[in-house]
CSV table of C-alpha atoms in Angstrom, one decimal:
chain,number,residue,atom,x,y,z
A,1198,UNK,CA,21.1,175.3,-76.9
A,1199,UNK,CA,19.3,174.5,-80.5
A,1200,UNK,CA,22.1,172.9,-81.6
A,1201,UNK,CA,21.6,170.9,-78.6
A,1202,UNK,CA,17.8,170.1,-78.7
A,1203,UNK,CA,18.4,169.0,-82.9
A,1204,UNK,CA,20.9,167.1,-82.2
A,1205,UNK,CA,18.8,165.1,-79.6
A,1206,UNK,CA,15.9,164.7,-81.8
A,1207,UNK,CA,16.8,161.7,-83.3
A,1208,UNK,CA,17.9,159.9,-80.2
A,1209,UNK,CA,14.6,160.5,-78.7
A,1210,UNK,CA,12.7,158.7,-82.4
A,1211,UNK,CA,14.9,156.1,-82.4
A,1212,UNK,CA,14.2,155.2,-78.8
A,1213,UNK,CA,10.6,155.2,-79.7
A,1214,UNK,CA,11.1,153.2,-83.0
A,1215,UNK,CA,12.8,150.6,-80.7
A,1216,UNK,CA,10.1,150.8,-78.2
A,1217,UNK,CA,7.6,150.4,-81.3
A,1218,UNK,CA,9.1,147.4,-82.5
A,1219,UNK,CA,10.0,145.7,-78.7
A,1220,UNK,CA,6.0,145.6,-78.7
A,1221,UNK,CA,5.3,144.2,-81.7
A,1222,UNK,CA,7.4,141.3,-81.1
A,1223,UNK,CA,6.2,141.2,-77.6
A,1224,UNK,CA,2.8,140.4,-79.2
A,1225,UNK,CA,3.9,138.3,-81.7
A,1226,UNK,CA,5.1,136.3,-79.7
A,1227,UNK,CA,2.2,136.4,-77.0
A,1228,UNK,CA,0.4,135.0,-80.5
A,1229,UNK,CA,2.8,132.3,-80.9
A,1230,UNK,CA,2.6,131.0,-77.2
A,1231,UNK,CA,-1.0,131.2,-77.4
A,1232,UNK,CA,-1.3,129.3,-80.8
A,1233,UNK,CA,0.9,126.2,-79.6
A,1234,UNK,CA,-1.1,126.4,-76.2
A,1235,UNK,CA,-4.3,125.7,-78.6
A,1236,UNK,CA,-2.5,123.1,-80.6
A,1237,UNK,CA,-1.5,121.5,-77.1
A,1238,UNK,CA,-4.8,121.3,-75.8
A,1239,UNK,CA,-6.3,120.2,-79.6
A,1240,UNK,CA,-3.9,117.6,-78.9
A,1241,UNK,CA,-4.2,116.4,-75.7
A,1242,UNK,CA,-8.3,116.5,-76.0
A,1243,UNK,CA,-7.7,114.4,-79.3
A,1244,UNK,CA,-5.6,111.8,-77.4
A,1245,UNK,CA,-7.9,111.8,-74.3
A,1246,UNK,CA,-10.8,110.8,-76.8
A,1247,UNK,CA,-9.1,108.6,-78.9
A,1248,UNK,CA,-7.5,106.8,-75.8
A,1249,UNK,CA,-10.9,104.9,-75.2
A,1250,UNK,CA,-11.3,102.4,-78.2
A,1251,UNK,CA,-12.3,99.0,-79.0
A,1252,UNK,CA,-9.6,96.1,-78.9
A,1253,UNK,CA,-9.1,93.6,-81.6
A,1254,UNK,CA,-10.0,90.1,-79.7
A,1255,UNK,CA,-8.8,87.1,-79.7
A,1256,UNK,CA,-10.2,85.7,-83.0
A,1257,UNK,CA,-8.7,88.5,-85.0
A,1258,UNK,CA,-5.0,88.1,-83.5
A,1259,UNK,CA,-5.3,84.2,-84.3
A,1260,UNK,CA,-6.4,85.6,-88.4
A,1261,UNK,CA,-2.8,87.3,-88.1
A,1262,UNK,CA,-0.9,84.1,-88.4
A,1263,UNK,CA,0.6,83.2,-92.0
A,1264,UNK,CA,-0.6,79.9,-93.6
A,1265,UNK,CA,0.1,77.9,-96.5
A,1266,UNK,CA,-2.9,80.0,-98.0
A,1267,UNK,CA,-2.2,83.8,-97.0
A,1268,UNK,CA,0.9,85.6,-96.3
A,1269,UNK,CA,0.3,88.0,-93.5
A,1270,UNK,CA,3.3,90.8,-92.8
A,1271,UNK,CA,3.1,93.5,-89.8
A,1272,UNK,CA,4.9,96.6,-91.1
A,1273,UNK,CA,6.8,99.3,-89.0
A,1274,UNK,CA,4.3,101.8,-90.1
A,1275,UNK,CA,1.8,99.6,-88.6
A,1276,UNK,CA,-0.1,98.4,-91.5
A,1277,UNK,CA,-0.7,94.8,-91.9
A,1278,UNK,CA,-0.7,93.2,-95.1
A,1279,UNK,CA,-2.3,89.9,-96.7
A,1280,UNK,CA,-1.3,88.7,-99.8
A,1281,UNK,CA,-2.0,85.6,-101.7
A,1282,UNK,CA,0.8,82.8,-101.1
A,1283,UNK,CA,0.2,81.9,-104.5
A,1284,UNK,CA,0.9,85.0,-106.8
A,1285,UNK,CA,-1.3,83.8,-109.8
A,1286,UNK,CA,-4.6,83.6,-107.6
A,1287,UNK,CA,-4.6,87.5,-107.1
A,1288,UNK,CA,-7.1,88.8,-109.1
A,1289,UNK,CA,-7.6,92.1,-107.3
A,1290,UNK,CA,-6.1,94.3,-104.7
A,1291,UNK,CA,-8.2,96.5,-101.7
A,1292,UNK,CA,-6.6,99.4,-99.5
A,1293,UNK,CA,-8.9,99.3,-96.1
A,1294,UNK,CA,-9.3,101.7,-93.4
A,1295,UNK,CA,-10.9,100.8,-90.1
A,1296,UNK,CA,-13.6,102.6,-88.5
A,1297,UNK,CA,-13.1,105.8,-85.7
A,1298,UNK,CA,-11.6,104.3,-82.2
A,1299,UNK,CA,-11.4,100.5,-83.3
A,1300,UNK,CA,-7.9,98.6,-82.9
A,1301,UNK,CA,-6.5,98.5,-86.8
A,1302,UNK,CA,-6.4,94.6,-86.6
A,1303,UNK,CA,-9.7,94.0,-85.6
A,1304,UNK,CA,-10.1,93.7,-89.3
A,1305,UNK,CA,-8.0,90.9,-89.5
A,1306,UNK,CA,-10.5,88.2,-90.2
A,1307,UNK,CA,-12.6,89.9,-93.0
A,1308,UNK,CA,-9.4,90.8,-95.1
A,1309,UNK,CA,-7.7,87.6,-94.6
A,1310,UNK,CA,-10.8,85.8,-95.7
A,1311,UNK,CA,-10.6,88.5,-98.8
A,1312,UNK,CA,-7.0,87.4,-99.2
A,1313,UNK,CA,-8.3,83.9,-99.1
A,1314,UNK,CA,-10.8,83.8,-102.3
A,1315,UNK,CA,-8.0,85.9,-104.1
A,1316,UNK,CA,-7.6,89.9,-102.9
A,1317,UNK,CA,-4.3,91.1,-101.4
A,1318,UNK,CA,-5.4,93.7,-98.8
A,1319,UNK,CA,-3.6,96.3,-97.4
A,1320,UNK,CA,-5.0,97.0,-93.3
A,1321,UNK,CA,-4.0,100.4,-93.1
A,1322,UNK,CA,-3.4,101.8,-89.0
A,1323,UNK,CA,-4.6,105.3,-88.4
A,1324,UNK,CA,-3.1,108.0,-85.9
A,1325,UNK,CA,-4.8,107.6,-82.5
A,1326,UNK,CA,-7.2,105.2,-84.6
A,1327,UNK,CA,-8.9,107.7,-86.2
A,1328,UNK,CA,-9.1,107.6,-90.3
A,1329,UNK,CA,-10.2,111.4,-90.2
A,1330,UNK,CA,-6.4,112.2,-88.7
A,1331,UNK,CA,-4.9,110.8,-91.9
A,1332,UNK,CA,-7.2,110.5,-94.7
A,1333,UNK,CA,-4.2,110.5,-97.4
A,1334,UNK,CA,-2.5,107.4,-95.5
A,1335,UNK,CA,-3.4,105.1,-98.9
A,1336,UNK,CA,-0.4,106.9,-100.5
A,1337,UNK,CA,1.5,105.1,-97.9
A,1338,UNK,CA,-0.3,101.7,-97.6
A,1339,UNK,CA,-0.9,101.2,-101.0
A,1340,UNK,CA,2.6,101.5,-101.9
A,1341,UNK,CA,3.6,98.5,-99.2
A,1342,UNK,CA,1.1,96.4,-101.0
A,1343,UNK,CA,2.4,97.4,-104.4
A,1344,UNK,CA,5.8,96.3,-102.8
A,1345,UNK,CA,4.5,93.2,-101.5
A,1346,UNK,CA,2.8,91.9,-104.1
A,1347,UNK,CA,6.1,92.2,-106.9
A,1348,UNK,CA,8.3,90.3,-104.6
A,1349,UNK,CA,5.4,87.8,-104.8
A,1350,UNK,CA,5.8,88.0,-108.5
A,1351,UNK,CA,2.7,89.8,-108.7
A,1352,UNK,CA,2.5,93.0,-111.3
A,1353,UNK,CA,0.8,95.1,-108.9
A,1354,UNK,CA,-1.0,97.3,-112.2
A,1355,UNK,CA,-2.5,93.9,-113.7
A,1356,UNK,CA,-5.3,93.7,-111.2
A,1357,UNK,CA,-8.0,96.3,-110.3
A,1358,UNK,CA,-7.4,98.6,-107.1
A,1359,UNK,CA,-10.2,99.1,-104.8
A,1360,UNK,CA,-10.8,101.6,-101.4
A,1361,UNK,CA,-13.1,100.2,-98.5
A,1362,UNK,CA,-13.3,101.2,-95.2
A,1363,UNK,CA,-16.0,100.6,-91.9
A,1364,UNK,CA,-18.0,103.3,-90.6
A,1365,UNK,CA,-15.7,106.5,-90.0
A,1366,UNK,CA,-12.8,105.0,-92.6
A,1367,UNK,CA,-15.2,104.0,-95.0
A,1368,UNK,CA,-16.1,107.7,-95.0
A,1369,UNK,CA,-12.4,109.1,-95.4
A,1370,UNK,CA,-12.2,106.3,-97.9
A,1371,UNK,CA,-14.9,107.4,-99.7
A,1372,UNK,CA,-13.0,111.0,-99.5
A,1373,UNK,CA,-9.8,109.4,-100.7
A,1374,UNK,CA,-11.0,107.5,-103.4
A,1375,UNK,CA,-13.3,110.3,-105.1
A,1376,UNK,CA,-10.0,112.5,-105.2
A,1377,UNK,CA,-8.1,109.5,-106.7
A,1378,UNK,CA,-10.5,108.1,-108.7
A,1379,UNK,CA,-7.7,107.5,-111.5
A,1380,UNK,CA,-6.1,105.1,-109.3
A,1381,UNK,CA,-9.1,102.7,-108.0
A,1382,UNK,CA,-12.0,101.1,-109.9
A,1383,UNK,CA,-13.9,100.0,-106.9
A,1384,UNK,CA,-14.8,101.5,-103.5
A,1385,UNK,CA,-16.5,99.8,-100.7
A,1386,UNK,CA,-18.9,101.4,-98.2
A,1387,UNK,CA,-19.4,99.1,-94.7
A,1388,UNK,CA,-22.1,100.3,-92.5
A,1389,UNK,CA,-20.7,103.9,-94.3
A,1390,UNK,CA,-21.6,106.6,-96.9
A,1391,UNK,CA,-20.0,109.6,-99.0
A,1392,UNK,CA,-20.5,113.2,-97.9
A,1393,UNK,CA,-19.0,113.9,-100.8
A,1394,UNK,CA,-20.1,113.8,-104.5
A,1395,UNK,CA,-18.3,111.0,-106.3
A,1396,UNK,CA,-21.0,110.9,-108.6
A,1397,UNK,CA,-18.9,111.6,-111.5
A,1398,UNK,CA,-16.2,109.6,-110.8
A,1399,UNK,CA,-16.3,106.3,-112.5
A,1400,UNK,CA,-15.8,104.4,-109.7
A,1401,UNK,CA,-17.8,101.1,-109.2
A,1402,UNK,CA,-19.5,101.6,-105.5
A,1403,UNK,CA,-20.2,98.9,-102.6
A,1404,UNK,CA,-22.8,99.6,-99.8
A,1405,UNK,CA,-23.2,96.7,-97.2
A,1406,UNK,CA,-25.0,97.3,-94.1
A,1407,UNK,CA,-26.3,95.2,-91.4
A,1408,UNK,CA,-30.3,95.4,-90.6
A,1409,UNK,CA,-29.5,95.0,-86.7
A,1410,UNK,CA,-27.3,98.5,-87.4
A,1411,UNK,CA,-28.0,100.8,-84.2
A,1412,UNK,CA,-25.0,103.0,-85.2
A,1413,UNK,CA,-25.3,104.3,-88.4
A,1414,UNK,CA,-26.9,107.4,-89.2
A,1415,UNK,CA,-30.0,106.1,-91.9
A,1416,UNK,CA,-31.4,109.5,-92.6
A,1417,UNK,CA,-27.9,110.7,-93.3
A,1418,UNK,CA,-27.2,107.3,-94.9
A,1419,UNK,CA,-30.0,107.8,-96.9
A,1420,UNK,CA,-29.2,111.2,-98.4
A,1421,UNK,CA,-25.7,110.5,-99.4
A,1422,UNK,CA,-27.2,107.9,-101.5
A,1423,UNK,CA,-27.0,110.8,-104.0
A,1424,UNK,CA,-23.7,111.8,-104.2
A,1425,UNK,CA,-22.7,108.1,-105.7
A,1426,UNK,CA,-22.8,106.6,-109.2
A,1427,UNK,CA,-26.4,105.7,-110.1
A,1428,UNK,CA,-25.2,101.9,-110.7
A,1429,UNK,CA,-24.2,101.3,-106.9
A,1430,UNK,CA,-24.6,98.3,-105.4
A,1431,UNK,CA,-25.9,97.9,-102.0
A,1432,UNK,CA,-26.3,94.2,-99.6
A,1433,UNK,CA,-28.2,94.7,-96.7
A,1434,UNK,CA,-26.8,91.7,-94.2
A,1435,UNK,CA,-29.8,90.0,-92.4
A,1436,UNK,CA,-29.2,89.9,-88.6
A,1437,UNK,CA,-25.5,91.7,-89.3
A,1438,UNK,CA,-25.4,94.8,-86.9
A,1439,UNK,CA,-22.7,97.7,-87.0
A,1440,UNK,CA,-19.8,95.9,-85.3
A,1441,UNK,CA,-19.7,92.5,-86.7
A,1442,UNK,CA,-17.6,93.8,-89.7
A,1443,UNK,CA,-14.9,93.6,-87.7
A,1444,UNK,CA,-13.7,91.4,-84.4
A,1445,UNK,CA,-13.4,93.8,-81.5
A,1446,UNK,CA,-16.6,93.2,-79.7
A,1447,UNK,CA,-20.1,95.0,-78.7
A,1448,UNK,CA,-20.1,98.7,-79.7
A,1449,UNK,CA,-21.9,101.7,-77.8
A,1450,UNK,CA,-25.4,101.9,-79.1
A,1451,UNK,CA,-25.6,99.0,-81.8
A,1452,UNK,CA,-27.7,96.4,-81.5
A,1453,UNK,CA,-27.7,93.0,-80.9
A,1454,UNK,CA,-26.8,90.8,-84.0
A,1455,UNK,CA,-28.9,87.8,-84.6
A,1456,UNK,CA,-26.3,86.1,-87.0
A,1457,UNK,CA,-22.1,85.6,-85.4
A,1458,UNK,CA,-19.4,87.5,-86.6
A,1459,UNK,CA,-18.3,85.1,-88.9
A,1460,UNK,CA,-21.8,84.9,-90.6
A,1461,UNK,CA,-21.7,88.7,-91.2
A,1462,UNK,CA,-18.1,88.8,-92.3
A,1463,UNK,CA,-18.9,85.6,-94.6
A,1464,UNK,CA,-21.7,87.5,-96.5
A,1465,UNK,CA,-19.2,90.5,-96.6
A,1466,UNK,CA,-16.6,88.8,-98.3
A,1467,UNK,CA,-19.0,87.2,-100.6
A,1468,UNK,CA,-20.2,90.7,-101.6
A,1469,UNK,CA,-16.4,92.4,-102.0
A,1470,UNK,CA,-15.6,89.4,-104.4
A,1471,UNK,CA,-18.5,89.7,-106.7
A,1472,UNK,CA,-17.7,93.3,-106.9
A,1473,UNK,CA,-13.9,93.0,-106.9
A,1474,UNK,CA,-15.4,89.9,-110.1
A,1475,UNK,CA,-17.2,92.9,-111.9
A,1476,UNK,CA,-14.0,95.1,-112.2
């Protein structure tokens, strides 16, 4: 009988070892269902938010049309390019990123006017139009302008690189260029600011705002003044508002501009060129 009862010992310890680790993967994967049940709802609340946005109009799909002045190219990755038809009149190069929940090419106009007086610009498209969902997506963009601008005969590291970006992209820009610093010489702020400190960073900084702004945070606007180079620039645009630096119509909570779009994205380019000059 003791023979008996040492013999099942160890049975009875591995059945409990087995019961042990049945649990453990039971709640591991009670873990794992619960975490993708998180990210599916993240998700889902992301795209529910993001699926209410502003709509290029009308007068940016017509700036989407190539001319004998500016080559415009849609990319799969759904960046729009506009480069220069003639190669020798680039004299710089700017990677943009639109602002939170407004239709990529409703930049359209401003950067084709850019490419106009001389700047290839790459219009880079965002996730669920949202900049903050791919800060890093200048690795990406950039590159397709580099591309663009050799086949144009263009040597891509001849001409000064700058970042801009409109309200929440000009943020992420801001981000993007700060960490990258090496790579640009100029960044440009629209109706946005820095949360970080790029202070130290060499770069040569932009700031236009419009004075009809109703969007833009001006106590936070005002603060972040500090984390940027001491010799920033800044253009305040008479009559300009939040939403005329692009072409998708009124936004929530702005103000009514007393100047058109085109005034506003006129004095905009104006400003980028003198920088993109200084470079």
């Amino acid at each position: 009988m003791g023979r008996r009862g040492e013999q099942n010992a160890p049975l009875g310890g591995g059945g409990q070892g087995h019961g042990k680790r049945h649990r453990v993967r039971r709640v591991l994967l009670g873990m794992v269902v619960a975490l993708v049940a998180v990210l599916l709802v993240l998700y889902l609340g992301i795209h529910i938010y993001a699926g209410s946005y502003s709509h290029a109009t009308a007068t940016a799909r017509e700036a989407l049309e190539t001319s004998s002045d500016v080559r415009v190219k849609r990319l799969d990755s759904g960046d729009v390019l506009f480069v220069p038809s003639d190669a020798g009149r680039v004299s710089a190069a700017l990677v943009f990123y639109p602002g939170g929940k407004v239709e990529v090419t409703a930049y359209a106009p401003l950067l084709r006017r850019l490419a106009e007086r001389g700047i290839a610009c790459a219009l880079t498209r965002m996730p669920e139009n949202l900049a903050v969902l791919a800060p890093n997506a200048a690795d990406r963009s950039r590159g397709e302008l580099e591309d663009a601008l050799r086949v144009a005969g263009c040597d891509p590291l001849n001409v000064p690189w700058m970042m801009g970006g409109h309200s929440l992209g000009g943020a992420m820009a801001a981000s993007y260029a700060g960490s990258h610093a090496s790579e640009y010489r100029g960044l440009v702020l629209l109706a946005a600011y820095s949360s970080g400190d790029i202070s130290k960073s060499g770069l040569s900084v932009l700031l236009v705002t419009g004075t009809r702004d109703g969007v833009l945070n001006r106590d936070r606007y005002n603060s972040c003044l500090a984390n940027l180079p001491s010799d920033y620039r800044e253009v305040r645009i008479r009559g300009g508002n939040h939403a005329g630096f692009g072409s998708y119509g009124r936004q929530d909570g702005d103000r009514k501009a007393t100047i058109s779009g085109g005034e506003q994205v006129e004095a905009t380019v104006q400003a980028i060129v003198s920088l993109a000059g200084s470079l």
